[in-house]
Amino acid sequence: MDSRITRIRSKLAKIPYQAQRSHSVCAERHQFRLGPRISASKADAFEAEHRIVLPAAYRAFLIELGGSGAGPFYGLLPLELCRLFTMNRNPADGSPRGFAHVDHPDALQGDLFLHIIEMGCSDLCLTAVTGPLTGRVVTGNADGF
């Protein structure tokens, strides 16, 4: 087992008892508890259905620790609720780029990002599943902010 998994498990177990921890509405939703782990076959099926490969660290987290729950903001989304996005083109005026759901008519072909953490409203926390950012976590907005 990856030593990071053991370290994360230990840290998550301590969070509810820390005096200075966040008490936001978001955290109350998951109470820093992970949902059930997913099976490797479920991860395989998701990858096959979406024709992607999940980043190794994310896949290990889902299989060895938990498939939903504890995380920043409203928490880690269950894999079946994760959706693929592409990054919008870089605007000529230099303003920030947003993301478009791959089923959206304005979505570009290109690098894919998987929505993994629920931030609320149209804000997104994604992990890149293709391209030069693969495995990196990025934040953005589905409304182009």
Coordinates of C-alpha atoms in Angstrom, one line a residue:
M1 CA 0.0 0.0 0.0
D2 CA 1.2 3.5 -0.8
S3 CA 2.5 5.3 2.3
R4 CA 0.5 8.3 1.4
I5 CA -2.7 6.3 1.8
T6 CA -1.8 5.4 5.4
R7 CA -0.9 9.1 6.2
I8 CA -4.1 10.4 4.7
R9 CA -6.2 7.8 6.6
S10 CA -4.5 8.9 9.9
K11 CA -5.0 12.6 9.2
L12 CA -8.7 12.2 8.4
A13 CA -9.3 10.2 11.6
K14 CA -7.9 13.2 13.6
I15 CA -9.7 16.1 11.9
P16 CA -13.1 15.9 13.8
Y17 CA -11.2 16.2 17.1
Q18 CA -9.0 19.2 16.2
A19 CA -10.0 22.3 18.1
Q20 CA -9.1 24.7 15.3
R21 CA -10.7 22.8 12.4
S22 CA -13.2 24.3 10.0
H23 CA -16.9 24.2 11.1
S24 CA -18.3 25.3 7.7
V25 CA -21.6 24.2 6.4
C26 CA -19.7 22.4 3.7
A27 CA -17.8 20.3 6.2
E28 CA -20.9 19.4 8.0
R29 CA -22.2 17.7 4.9
H30 CA -19.5 15.0 5.0
Q31 CA -18.3 15.4 8.6
F32 CA -14.8 14.4 7.4
R33 CA -15.9 10.9 6.8
L34 CA -15.2 8.9 3.7
G35 CA -17.8 7.0 1.8
P36 CA -17.3 3.3 0.9
R37 CA -14.3 2.4 -1.2
I38 CA -15.0 1.4 -4.8
S39 CA -13.8 -1.8 -6.4
A40 CA -11.1 -1.9 -9.0
S41 CA -13.6 -3.4 -11.4
K42 CA -15.9 -0.3 -10.9
A43 CA -12.9 2.0 -11.6
D44 CA -12.1 -0.1 -14.7
A45 CA -15.7 0.1 -15.9
F46 CA -15.7 3.9 -15.5
E47 CA -12.5 4.2 -17.4
A48 CA -13.8 2.0 -20.2
E49 CA -17.1 3.9 -20.4
H50 CA -15.4 7.3 -20.6
R51 CA -12.3 6.1 -22.5
I52 CA -9.9 7.6 -20.0
V53 CA -7.4 6.4 -17.5
L54 CA -7.9 7.8 -13.9
P55 CA -4.7 9.3 -12.5
A56 CA -3.0 6.7 -10.4
A57 CA -3.1 8.6 -7.1
Y58 CA -6.8 9.4 -7.5
R59 CA -7.6 5.8 -8.4
A60 CA -5.7 4.5 -5.4
F61 CA -7.5 6.9 -3.1
L62 CA -10.9 5.7 -4.4
I63 CA -10.0 2.0 -4.1
E64 CA -8.0 2.0 -0.9
L65 CA -9.5 4.8 1.2
G66 CA -13.0 5.9 0.1
G67 CA -15.1 6.7 -3.0
S68 CA -16.8 9.8 -1.7
G69 CA -17.2 12.1 1.3
A70 CA -14.4 13.9 3.2
G71 CA -12.7 16.5 1.2
P72 CA -12.5 20.2 0.7
F73 CA -15.7 22.2 0.3
Y74 CA -18.7 19.8 0.0
G75 CA -16.4 16.8 -0.4
L76 CA -15.4 14.2 -2.9
L77 CA -18.0 13.3 -5.4
P78 CA -18.9 9.6 -5.9
L79 CA -17.4 8.4 -9.2
E80 CA -20.8 7.9 -10.8
L81 CA -21.5 11.7 -10.4
C82 CA -18.1 12.8 -11.8
R83 CA -18.4 14.5 -15.2
L84 CA -15.8 15.3 -17.8
F85 CA -15.0 18.9 -18.8
T86 CA -12.7 20.6 -21.3
M87 CA -11.0 23.9 -20.7
N88 CA -12.3 26.8 -22.7
R89 CA -10.0 28.6 -25.2
N90 CA -7.6 31.3 -23.8
P91 CA -9.5 34.5 -24.4
A92 CA -7.8 37.2 -26.5
D93 CA -8.3 39.8 -23.7
G94 CA -6.3 37.6 -21.2
S95 CA -9.3 37.0 -18.9
P96 CA -9.4 33.7 -17.1
R97 CA -10.7 30.6 -18.9
G98 CA -13.6 28.5 -17.6
F99 CA -14.6 24.9 -18.3
A100 CA -17.3 23.4 -20.4
H101 CA -19.0 20.0 -19.8
V102 CA -18.0 17.6 -22.7
D103 CA -21.7 17.2 -23.6
H104 CA -22.1 21.0 -23.9
P105 CA -22.2 22.2 -27.6
D106 CA -19.5 24.8 -26.9
A107 CA -17.1 22.2 -25.4
L108 CA -13.8 22.0 -27.3
Q109 CA -12.0 18.9 -28.3
G110 CA -8.8 18.7 -26.2
D111 CA -7.6 17.8 -22.8
L112 CA -10.1 16.3 -20.4
F113 CA -10.7 17.2 -16.7
L114 CA -12.8 15.1 -14.3
H115 CA -14.9 17.0 -11.8
I116 CA -14.0 15.3 -8.5
I117 CA -14.9 17.7 -5.6
E118 CA -18.2 19.6 -5.2
M119 CA -17.4 23.2 -4.5
G120 CA -20.9 24.6 -4.9
C121 CA -22.6 26.8 -7.5
S122 CA -20.7 26.5 -10.8
D123 CA -17.3 26.3 -9.2
L124 CA -15.3 23.2 -10.1
C125 CA -12.4 21.2 -8.6
L126 CA -11.1 18.9 -11.3
T127 CA -8.2 16.5 -12.0
A128 CA -6.7 16.4 -15.4
V129 CA -7.1 13.0 -17.0
T130 CA -5.4 13.7 -20.4
G131 CA -2.8 16.1 -21.6
P132 CA 0.2 17.8 -19.9
L133 CA -1.7 18.5 -16.7
T134 CA -2.6 14.8 -16.1
G135 CA -2.9 14.0 -12.5
R136 CA -2.9 17.7 -11.4
V137 CA -5.8 19.2 -9.5
V138 CA -7.2 22.5 -10.8
T139 CA -10.1 24.7 -9.9
G140 CA -12.3 26.6 -12.3
N141 CA -15.8 27.6 -13.1
A142 CA -18.4 26.2 -15.5
D143 CA -19.7 29.7 -16.2
G144 CA -16.4 30.9 -17.7
F145 CA -15.0 32.6 -14.6

